[in-house]
Structure formats: C-alpha cells, structure tokens
Short mmCIF file of C-alpha atoms in Angstrom, two decimals:
data_model
loop_
_atom_site.label_atom_id
_atom_site.label_comp_id
_atom_site.label_asym_id
_atom_site.label_seq_id
_atom_site.Cartn_x
_atom_site.Cartn_y
_atom_site.Cartn_z
CA UNK J 1 155.80 62.55 63.06
CA UNK J 2 154.04 61.20 66.21
CA UNK J 3 150.72 60.12 65.52
CA UNK J 4 147.81 62.20 66.60
CA UNK J 5 145.40 60.79 69.50
CA UNK J 6 141.72 60.13 68.91
CA UNK J 7 139.23 62.81 70.33
CA UNK J 8 136.81 60.28 70.37
CA UNK J 9 137.00 60.11 73.97
CA UNK J 10 137.95 63.70 75.11
CA UNK J 11 134.95 65.54 73.23
CA UNK J 12 132.49 63.59 74.91
CA UNK J 13 134.26 63.87 78.46
CA UNK J 14 134.61 67.49 77.86
CA UNK J 15 131.17 67.98 76.69
CA UNK J 16 129.93 65.60 80.15
CA UNK J 17 132.43 68.07 82.19
CA UNK J 18 130.37 71.00 80.62
CA UNK J 19 127.21 70.07 80.96
CA UNK J 20 127.70 69.19 84.83
CA UNK J 21 129.16 72.38 85.61
CA UNK J 22 126.25 74.13 83.85
CA UNK J 23 123.87 72.36 86.03
CA UNK J 24 125.68 73.19 89.32
CA UNK J 25 123.22 75.62 90.83
CA UNK J 26 124.70 79.21 90.80
CA UNK J 27 124.83 81.52 93.97
CA UNK J 28 121.37 82.05 95.15
CA UNK J 29 120.78 85.99 95.13
CA UNK J 30 117.37 87.35 97.20
CA UNK J 31 114.85 88.02 94.32
CA UNK J 32 113.19 91.37 94.55
CA UNK J 33 109.49 91.32 94.74
CA UNK J 34 107.48 91.49 91.91
CA UNK J 35 105.43 94.92 91.67
CA UNK J 36 102.21 94.75 91.93
CA UNK J 37 100.54 94.21 88.55
CA UNK J 38 97.58 96.08 87.27
CA UNK J 39 94.68 94.55 86.55
CA UNK J 40 93.77 94.20 82.77
CA UNK J 41 91.43 96.75 81.20
CA UNK J 42 88.08 95.14 80.31
CA UNK J 43 87.50 93.83 76.81
CA UNK J 44 85.12 95.89 74.88
CA UNK J 45 81.83 94.60 74.17
CA UNK J 46 81.87 92.46 70.92
CA UNK J 47 79.64 94.90 68.98
CA UNK J 48 81.77 97.97 69.83
CA UNK J 49 84.61 95.64 68.35
CA UNK J 50 82.66 94.88 65.42
CA UNK J 51 81.85 98.53 65.07
CA UNK J 52 85.37 99.60 65.06
CA UNK J 53 86.26 96.81 62.65
CA UNK J 54 83.55 98.19 60.15
CA UNK J 55 84.61 102.03 60.81
CA UNK J 56 88.16 101.03 59.89
CA UNK J 57 87.02 98.87 56.66
CA UNK J 58 85.42 101.72 55.37
CA UNK J 59 88.14 104.09 56.03
CA UNK J 60 90.51 101.58 54.21
CA UNK J 61 87.82 101.58 51.35
CA UNK J 62 88.36 105.27 50.68
CA UNK J 63 92.12 105.24 51.22
CA UNK J 64 92.70 102.86 48.53
CA UNK J 65 90.47 104.38 46.14
CA UNK J 66 92.29 107.59 46.72
CA UNK J 67 95.81 106.34 46.68
CA UNK J 68 95.42 103.95 43.52
CA UNK J 69 93.54 106.48 41.32
CA UNK J 70 93.47 110.64 40.68
CA UNK J 71 95.06 112.71 38.05
CA UNK J 72 95.99 111.32 34.40
CA UNK J 73 93.88 109.87 31.76
CA UNK J 74 90.34 109.58 32.78
CA UNK J 75 89.25 107.00 30.23
CA UNK J 76 91.97 104.86 31.35
CA UNK J 77 91.19 105.50 34.78
CA UNK J 78 87.54 104.62 34.53
CA UNK J 79 88.03 101.47 32.73
CA UNK J 80 90.76 100.24 35.39
CA UNK J 81 88.82 101.96 37.99
CA UNK J 82 85.64 99.93 37.59
CA UNK J 83 87.92 96.57 37.43
CA UNK J 84 89.84 97.56 40.74
CA UNK J 85 86.83 98.73 42.93
CA UNK J 86 85.32 95.47 43.84
CA UNK J 87 88.50 93.36 42.92
CA UNK J 88 90.26 90.94 45.25
CA UNK J 89 93.41 92.72 45.28
CA UNK J 90 91.81 95.75 46.86
CA UNK J 91 89.88 93.63 49.34
CA UNK J 92 92.91 91.96 50.44
CA UNK J 93 94.57 95.60 50.70
CA UNK J 94 91.84 96.87 53.23
CA UNK J 95 92.13 93.62 55.03
CA UNK J 96 95.85 94.10 55.93
CA UNK J 97 94.82 97.38 57.58
CA UNK J 98 91.75 96.84 59.33
CA UNK J 99 93.04 95.88 62.69
CA UNK J 100 95.92 97.96 64.50
CA UNK J 101 98.62 95.34 65.59
CA UNK J 102 97.73 95.76 69.33
CA UNK J 103 94.02 95.13 69.19
CA UNK J 104 93.73 91.44 69.76
CA UNK J 105 90.10 91.55 70.03
CA UNK J 106 89.74 92.99 66.31
CA UNK J 107 91.94 90.61 65.11
CA UNK J 108 90.09 87.47 66.57
CA UNK J 109 86.97 88.84 65.40
CA UNK J 110 88.27 89.44 61.97
CA UNK J 111 89.69 85.72 61.83
CA UNK J 112 86.27 84.50 62.48
CA UNK J 113 84.22 86.58 60.36
CA UNK J 114 86.88 86.77 57.21
CA UNK J 115 84.74 84.70 55.09
CA UNK J 116 81.70 86.63 56.10
CA UNK J 117 83.12 89.75 55.06
CA UNK J 118 84.43 87.85 51.56
CA UNK J 119 80.73 86.58 51.00
CA UNK J 120 79.65 90.16 51.34
CA UNK J 121 82.38 91.69 49.38
CA UNK J 122 81.60 89.80 46.20
CA UNK J 123 77.99 88.62 46.72
CA UNK J 124 75.90 90.79 48.92
CA UNK J 125 77.23 94.54 48.61
CA UNK J 126 74.90 95.56 46.47
CA UNK J 127 72.02 94.49 48.01
CA UNK J 128 73.28 94.79 51.21
CA UNK J 129 75.50 98.24 51.01
CA UNK J 130 75.41 98.85 54.85
CA UNK J 131 78.35 96.59 56.30
CA UNK J 132 77.65 96.98 59.93
CA UNK J 133 74.13 96.10 59.72
CA UNK J 134 74.50 93.05 57.55
CA UNK J 135 77.85 92.12 59.30
CA UNK J 136 77.31 93.17 62.97
CA UNK J 137 73.32 93.33 63.14
CA UNK J 138 72.09 90.29 61.19
CA UNK J 139 74.86 87.81 60.32
CA UNK J 140 76.79 87.75 63.54
CA UNK J 141 74.07 89.28 65.98
CA UNK J 142 76.42 90.98 67.99
CA UNK J 143 75.02 94.35 67.66
CA UNK J 144 71.19 95.85 67.85
CA UNK J 145 69.87 98.82 66.24
CA UNK J 146 69.70 102.11 68.14
CA UNK J 147 67.60 102.60 71.23
CA UNK J 148 67.22 98.92 71.29
CA UNK J 149 69.48 96.26 73.62
CA UNK J 150 69.27 92.80 74.59
CA UNK J 151 69.32 89.61 72.69
CA UNK J 152 65.82 89.96 71.32
CA UNK J 153 66.77 93.86 70.64
CA UNK J 154 64.27 95.29 72.79
CA UNK J 155 63.03 99.28 72.92
CA UNK J 156 64.74 101.26 75.83
CA UNK J 157 62.52 102.81 78.06
CA UNK J 158 60.92 105.84 76.70
CA UNK J 159 61.12 104.27 73.59
CA UNK J 160 63.42 103.41 70.67
CA UNK J 161 63.21 107.26 68.84
CA UNK J 162 64.19 108.73 72.24
CA UNK J 163 65.44 106.18 74.53
CA UNK J 164 65.46 107.39 78.36
CA UNK J 165 63.45 110.40 77.29
CA UNK J 166 66.61 112.11 76.00
CA UNK J 167 67.79 112.49 79.54
CA UNK J 168 69.86 109.44 80.20
CA UNK J 169 71.74 106.71 78.98
CA UNK J 170 70.07 103.01 78.43
CA UNK J 171 72.23 100.32 79.49
CA UNK J 172 73.50 97.91 76.76
CA UNK J 173 72.02 100.28 74.18
CA UNK J 174 73.09 99.00 70.61
CA UNK J 175 74.20 95.68 71.93
CA UNK J 176 72.89 91.93 72.64
CA UNK J 177 73.61 92.65 76.07
CA UNK J 178 72.52 94.99 79.28
CA UNK J 179 69.65 95.54 81.63
CA UNK J 180 68.26 98.28 79.34
CA UNK J 181 67.84 100.18 82.98
CA UNK J 182 68.00 104.22 82.26
CA UNK J 183 70.78 106.01 84.21
CA UNK J 184 69.32 109.32 84.30
CA UNK J 185 71.34 112.95 84.32
CA UNK J 186 71.57 115.01 86.96
CA UNK J 187 68.12 116.67 87.90
CA UNK J 188 65.82 113.74 86.36
CA UNK J 189 64.48 110.48 87.85
CA UNK J 190 62.03 107.74 86.93
CA UNK J 191 62.32 104.51 84.65
CA UNK J 192 62.49 106.48 81.80
CA UNK J 193 63.95 109.94 83.18
CA UNK J 194 60.59 111.55 82.37
CA UNK J 195 60.16 113.13 85.93
CA UNK J 196 62.31 115.69 88.26
CA UNK J 197 64.77 114.19 90.53
CA UNK J 198 65.27 114.92 94.11
CA UNK J 199 65.91 119.10 94.45
CA UNK J 200 64.83 119.62 91.13
CA UNK J 201 61.25 121.11 89.91
CA UNK J 202 59.49 121.11 86.76
CA UNK J 203 60.42 124.41 84.90
CA UNK J 204 58.98 123.29 81.40
CA UNK J 205 56.95 120.27 80.06
CA UNK J 206 54.90 119.19 77.40
CA UNK J 207 53.88 115.69 75.70
CA UNK J 208 57.54 115.70 74.41
CA UNK J 209 59.85 117.99 76.17
CA UNK J 210 60.78 118.33 80.09
CA UNK J 211 63.06 120.80 81.67
CA UNK J 212 64.14 120.54 85.37
CA UNK J 213 65.71 123.17 87.42
CA UNK J 214 67.16 123.30 90.61
CA UNK J 215 65.45 124.07 94.00
CA UNK J 216 66.27 126.24 96.34
CA UNK J 217 69.41 124.93 98.51
CA UNK J 218 67.88 122.61 101.27
CA UNK J 219 64.75 122.14 99.44
CA UNK J 220 63.82 118.40 98.50
CA UNK J 221 61.02 118.94 96.81
CA UNK J 222 59.93 122.54 95.26
CA UNK J 223 57.15 124.25 93.35
CA UNK J 224 59.54 126.68 92.27
CA UNK J 225 63.26 128.21 92.52
CA UNK J 226 62.40 130.48 95.30
CA UNK J 227 63.05 130.15 99.29
CA UNK J 228 59.52 129.58 99.73
CA UNK J 229 58.76 127.49 97.22
CA UNK J 230 59.57 124.77 99.41
CA UNK J 231 57.61 121.43 99.92
CA UNK J 232 59.78 118.90 101.22
CA UNK J 233 63.33 119.75 103.02
CA UNK J 234 66.32 117.90 103.13
CA UNK J 235 67.51 115.96 106.25
CA UNK J 236 68.89 118.22 108.73
CA UNK J 237 65.99 120.81 107.87
CA UNK J 238 62.47 121.34 109.13
CA UNK J 239 59.84 122.88 106.99
CA UNK J 240 58.09 125.95 108.22
CA UNK J 241 55.92 128.24 106.16
CA UNK J 242 57.01 126.82 103.02
CA UNK J 243 60.55 127.63 103.95
CA UNK J 244 63.30 125.04 105.06
CA UNK J 245 64.83 126.29 108.55
CA UNK J 246 68.16 124.60 109.98
CA UNK J 247 67.44 122.18 112.87
CA UNK J 248 69.95 122.51 115.73
CA UNK J 249 70.60 119.02 116.33
CA UNK J 250 72.68 120.07 119.60
CA UNK J 251 69.78 121.11 121.28
CA UNK J 252 67.87 117.91 120.72
CA UNK J 253 68.40 114.50 121.38
CA UNK J 254 69.54 114.08 117.73
CA UNK J 255 73.31 114.72 118.28
CA UNK J 256 75.35 111.87 119.87
CA UNK J 257 78.83 113.27 120.94
CA UNK J 258 81.53 111.38 123.02
CA UNK J 259 82.00 112.34 126.85
CA UNK J 260 84.71 114.38 126.39
CA UNK J 261 83.47 116.04 123.32
CA UNK J 262 81.17 118.96 122.52
CA UNK J 263 78.40 119.68 119.71
CA UNK J 264 78.45 122.35 117.25
CA UNK J 265 75.61 123.21 115.03
CA UNK J 266 76.21 123.30 111.34
CA UNK J 267 73.90 123.71 108.34
CA UNK J 268 71.85 120.85 108.04
CA UNK J 269 74.01 118.83 110.42
CA UNK J 270 76.39 118.99 113.42
CA UNK J 271 80.01 118.32 114.81
CA UNK J 272 81.57 116.74 117.76
CA UNK J 273 84.90 118.70 118.67
CA UNK J 274 87.33 117.57 121.53
CA UNK J 275 87.20 119.44 124.75
CA UNK J 276 90.48 121.01 126.11
CA UNK J 277 92.92 118.95 127.91
CA UNK J 278 91.69 120.56 131.20
CA UNK J 279 88.40 119.54 130.84
CA UNK J 280 86.70 116.16 131.88
CA UNK J 281 83.46 116.91 130.18
CA UNK J 282 82.68 120.14 128.67
CA UNK J 283 80.04 122.24 127.02
CA UNK J 284 82.09 124.38 124.31
CA UNK J 285 85.86 125.09 123.48
CA UNK J 286 88.33 126.44 125.87
CA UNK J 287 89.30 125.49 129.71
CA UNK J 288 86.37 128.23 130.93
CA UNK J 289 83.85 125.59 129.68
CA UNK J 290 84.73 122.56 131.48
CA UNK J 291 81.87 120.29 133.45
CA UNK J 292 84.85 119.15 135.80
CA UNK J 293 88.50 119.58 135.76
CA UNK J 294 91.37 116.98 134.67
CA UNK J 295 93.50 115.44 136.92
CA UNK J 296 96.39 117.72 137.46
CA UNK J 297 94.27 120.95 137.10
CA UNK J 298 91.81 123.01 139.44
CA UNK J 299 89.26 125.13 139.40
CA UNK J 300 90.39 129.11 139.53
CA UNK J 301 87.43 131.51 138.91
CA UNK J 302 85.53 129.70 135.98
CA UNK J 303 88.39 128.07 134.73
CA UNK J 304 90.33 124.88 134.94
CA UNK J 305 94.27 125.59 135.07
CA UNK J 306 97.08 124.09 135.54
CA UNK J 307 98.45 122.85 138.92
CA UNK J 308 101.90 123.51 139.68
CA UNK J 309 103.20 119.97 141.35
CA UNK J 310 106.77 121.55 141.92
CA UNK J 311 105.78 124.05 144.70
CA UNK J 312 105.66 120.87 146.85
CA UNK J 313 108.11 118.40 147.61
CA UNK J 314 107.63 115.70 144.82
CA UNK J 315 110.68 114.55 143.60
CA UNK J 316 112.60 112.56 146.46
CA UNK J 317 115.42 111.36 145.10
CA UNK J 318 118.77 112.76 145.65
CA UNK J 319 120.26 115.22 143.61
CA UNK J 320 116.74 115.61 141.62
CA UNK J 321 114.86 118.83 140.78
CA UNK J 322 111.12 119.01 139.65
CA UNK J 323 109.98 120.38 136.42
CA UNK J 324 106.46 121.51 135.62
CA UNK J 325 104.49 120.10 132.85
CA UNK J 326 100.99 120.62 131.14
CA UNK J 327 98.71 118.76 133.98
CA UNK J 328 101.42 116.88 135.56
CA UNK J 329 105.33 117.15 136.47
CA UNK J 330 108.58 115.25 135.94
CA UNK J 331 111.63 114.62 137.95
CA UNK J 332 115.23 115.83 136.22
CA UNK J 333 118.63 115.53 137.54
CA UNK J 334 120.10 118.83 139.00
CA UNK J 335 122.73 120.86 136.95
CA UNK J 336 125.98 119.11 136.99
CA UNK J 337 124.24 115.56 137.37
CA UNK J 338 123.37 112.75 134.64
CA UNK J 339 121.16 109.53 135.56
CA UNK J 340 123.05 106.72 135.50
CA UNK J 341 120.80 103.22 136.42
CA UNK J 342 117.65 105.49 137.65
CA UNK J 343 119.97 107.41 140.09
CA UNK J 344 121.43 111.00 139.64
CA UNK J 345 125.42 111.36 139.83
CA UNK J 346 128.23 113.77 139.53
CA UNK J 347 129.36 114.43 135.69
CA UNK J 348 132.70 113.57 135.02
CA UNK J 349 134.78 116.23 133.56
CA UNK J 350 137.15 114.93 131.42
CA UNK J 351 141.12 116.11 131.87
CA UNK J 352 142.36 118.50 129.42
CA UNK J 353 144.77 116.89 126.83
CA UNK J 354 147.64 118.21 125.25
CA UNK J 355 147.55 119.91 121.95
CA UNK J 356 149.14 116.95 120.30
CA UNK J 357 147.61 114.01 122.43
CA UNK J 358 145.61 112.49 119.77
CA UNK J 359 148.90 111.93 117.61
CA UNK J 360 149.94 108.63 116.61
CA UNK J 361 153.29 107.03 117.48
CA UNK J 362 154.77 107.63 113.67
CA UNK J 363 153.53 111.22 113.70
CA UNK J 364 155.63 111.53 116.74
CA UNK J 365 158.83 110.37 115.15
CA UNK J 366 158.22 111.95 112.10
CA UNK J 367 157.94 115.32 114.02
CA UNK J 368 161.10 114.90 116.12
CA UNK J 369 162.88 114.05 112.81
CA UNK J 370 161.67 117.36 111.34
CA UNK J 371 162.86 119.08 114.78
CA UNK J 372 166.28 118.09 115.04
CA UNK J 373 166.56 118.85 111.19
CA UNK J 374 165.73 122.55 111.74
CA UNK J 375 168.52 122.86 114.54
CA UNK J 376 171.50 121.32 112.63
CA UNK J 377 170.14 123.65 109.49
CA UNK J 378 169.89 126.62 111.94
CA UNK J 379 173.64 125.48 113.16
CA UNK J 380 174.89 125.32 109.79
CA UNK J 381 173.62 128.67 108.40
CA UNK J 382 175.02 130.66 111.28
CA UNK J 383 178.30 129.51 110.47
CA UNK J 384 177.98 130.08 107.04
CA UNK J 385 177.46 133.63 107.64
CA UNK J 386 180.82 133.59 109.26
CA UNK J 387 182.68 132.21 105.80
CA UNK J 388 183.50 129.49 107.97
CA UNK J 389 182.59 126.75 105.54
CA UNK J 390 184.44 123.73 107.09
CA UNK J 391 183.18 125.15 110.77
CA UNK J 392 179.64 124.90 109.28
CA UNK J 393 180.31 121.39 107.98
CA UNK J 394 181.71 120.27 111.45
CA UNK J 395 178.90 121.86 113.52
CA UNK J 396 176.34 119.95 111.36
CA UNK J 397 177.72 116.54 111.42
CA UNK J 398 178.28 117.13 115.29
CA UNK J 399 174.72 118.17 115.51
CA UNK J 400 173.00 115.46 113.61
CA UNK J 401 175.38 113.04 115.83
CA UNK J 402 174.06 114.51 118.62
CA UNK J 403 170.69 114.84 117.58
CA UNK J 404 170.67 111.44 116.52
CA UNK J 405 172.31 109.91 119.89
CA UNK J 406 169.51 112.60 122.11
CA UNK J 407 166.75 111.01 119.56
CA UNK J 408 167.17 107.61 121.01
CA UNK J 409 167.47 108.77 125.01
CA UNK J 410 164.64 111.96 124.76
CA UNK J 411 161.58 109.92 123.39
CA UNK J 412 159.88 110.14 126.52
CA UNK J 413 161.03 113.36 127.76
CA UNK J 414 159.78 114.95 124.16
CA UNK J 415 156.89 112.61 124.19
CA UNK J 416 155.84 113.69 127.87
CA UNK J 417 156.19 117.70 126.41
CA UNK J 418 154.38 117.13 123.40
CA UNK J 419 151.51 115.35 125.00
CA UNK J 420 151.40 117.88 127.72
CA UNK J 421 151.86 115.43 130.30
#
C-alpha cells in the first residue's frame, strides 16, 4: 500500500487560496439610494416616564395579589398573604413587567432608580404610601405637584388651584421644566387666560368664573352678539354706526394688482384676476373691458377681437398655406406636401406591393413545394377515378419529376408572380 502524502502543506495552501478568493472584490452593482429616514419621535419628559413607571408598578401590585390568591382556605390565605404582600418575591415579579420591551426610556429610568424602589418597598412605603410623590417628586426631583412648573415648582399663572383660569394649558405643568406660559383656549386671552380674546365678549363673569362668546362676524371687539354691538372691526372692514361695513379696496389705493390684472372686491379683502388674452390692461373680465387691445387683436365696437391675418398674403413659401390662430397665425404645408428641411415638398406615395411581397425566401420555397405537391395529388386522383392504378402512379411520378425540374428553372417566374412584379 502506498504511503499517504502529508496534508500539512496542502491544507494551508487551500486555506490561503480560499481567503484570497474571498478577498477579491465582487462585481460592482449600483446600490439603490437609501430611503429617507423619518426623524425619531422626541423622547417624553422624564417626569412623564416616571409617572408611567409608577402607574405600571401599581398595576403590577394589583395583578400579583389577584393572581396568587382568591378562593380556598381563607385562614391559610391570610397567613400566606401577609408574608407575600411585602416580600422580595413579589417585588421582583412586579419589576419584571414594569416596562414594555420597546420602552427604552422606562428601562433606563428603572435601572437608575431600582435601589430607590427597593428602599421604598422595604422601608418607606408605610410612611410614604404614594410612590409617585416619593420617587418622582421628592427623590428623583423629576416632577412637580399639579398646577406648578419648573425647577422650583412655581405656581402657574392663575394659581396652582386653577392654572390658566381653567381656560388654557400651563407649559411644563407638573414637571421640572417649561416656561409656565399659558396657552389659552379659543376665545380667551391674557397672561392667565382671564380675558376674552379678539372677536369675543364677556357673556358671564364673576370672581371665579368667566364665559366668553363670539362677536358678530367682522367685529374684532364688541359688547354683545348682535351686528350693531361692534366696537372695533377686523381688517378690511370699517366701523359705521356700531356696524362693520366692508371696505371696497378696488375703489381705493389699498388694492395692488398687476398691469394685466383687474381687481375684484371680496368680503374683508379683494382678489386680483388676469385680464383676457385680447387685452393690454383691463377694467374687468372679458374682451369687452379692455383698456387697449393686444397685438393680433383689433377694436371692433367695444370689444377686442382676433385679427384674421390669413386674409392677406403672409406665407411667402412655395406650397404653403396660412392657418389663423387666436391672436396670430401659422404657415403650414398645403395638402399633399410635407415639410423637409424648412421647405414644403411633394409627398411621395409608395408603390403598391404584391400580396406576398413581405414573404421571406424560405417561405417562398415552401410555398413552391406545396404548389407542385397539390398538382401531383390532383393528377393522381384523376387517374384513380378511371381505375387506372398504374397510370396514376406513372402520371404522379412524371409530374413529380417535372415539378422538380420546373422548380429549379421557374424560381424567377413564380417569384415574380407571387410578388406582383
């Protein structure tokens, strides 16, 4: 038996060749452009994250009590429940489901505050049963009491009891951030939303209550809901005997339209619309309101109408004819002529082709063979009807030989016949 060759030199060579092959650059393929990435949603304020964590923790407390007890030996349950209620086992079960898998902000906050939660669970919950107040507001200092905002938990405008007068939202309320400015509801205004906004009036007011109702349409300030209760008008309207009357900007210098536009008054404003094509400047819509006619148009009565330039010789080229257009004309070739290199030349009509003019040479050969085959079959059939079997064979053979001989010499004649030449 021949001795085996050692693989110690072969294996490194194979591995080296494989690594060299893998290192070669592959074919370059154009990469499609990366789709535009949507900007990630802003992270919630840490106070909101802490509130969500505490709410989930409280739900976990309810679930663990309900899942582990309920129905059975009451005495045994009371003994075991007292041990399980504040046990480490229950705390671990609650914390395991306190954050959803995709809520990274919650997981990060829980990781940072886990020791605080454990301290509250084992030592503080009897004296401080409100985990949110103890953890989020006092320990982590992420939140403020309701109606306050900012690092020092200052009262929102209007007071912590009724921030923004109950008619708006205090920016940063309940957190350690925000400016504390009030974002008022529609109809209310002022620093603490304690006044009626533009276009509204005080329908009811007392020391703690304000109701604002809308003024009549164009009124900016009013004393009541009626048309005659206006005290100030919105832009585009003028006050006249406690009523707001529309201003016709088109009759004043307030309107600003282009040279080829005209003004149309609207309620409280105006619009600029384009003049008709026939006009160079206009006072309204249509060719009858032109200040001056555009080139290619002429004044006929009170309107600017199109001029028919084709009534005069305007197309000097040979074999050309005039075609009138709106405000102009164009020169086109007469019927039977086409434009080539800027001039009109007579259109060439192609000669009529034979029925089989588009057939290929191979198709012609096949058609010839089929033609002579039909002739042979016809001759043989005629002979057979006379019971002349040998005569049919003879005639068929003679016809086949004749057809073959003729096919070699009749190509041009038959081809010319088929192609119509």
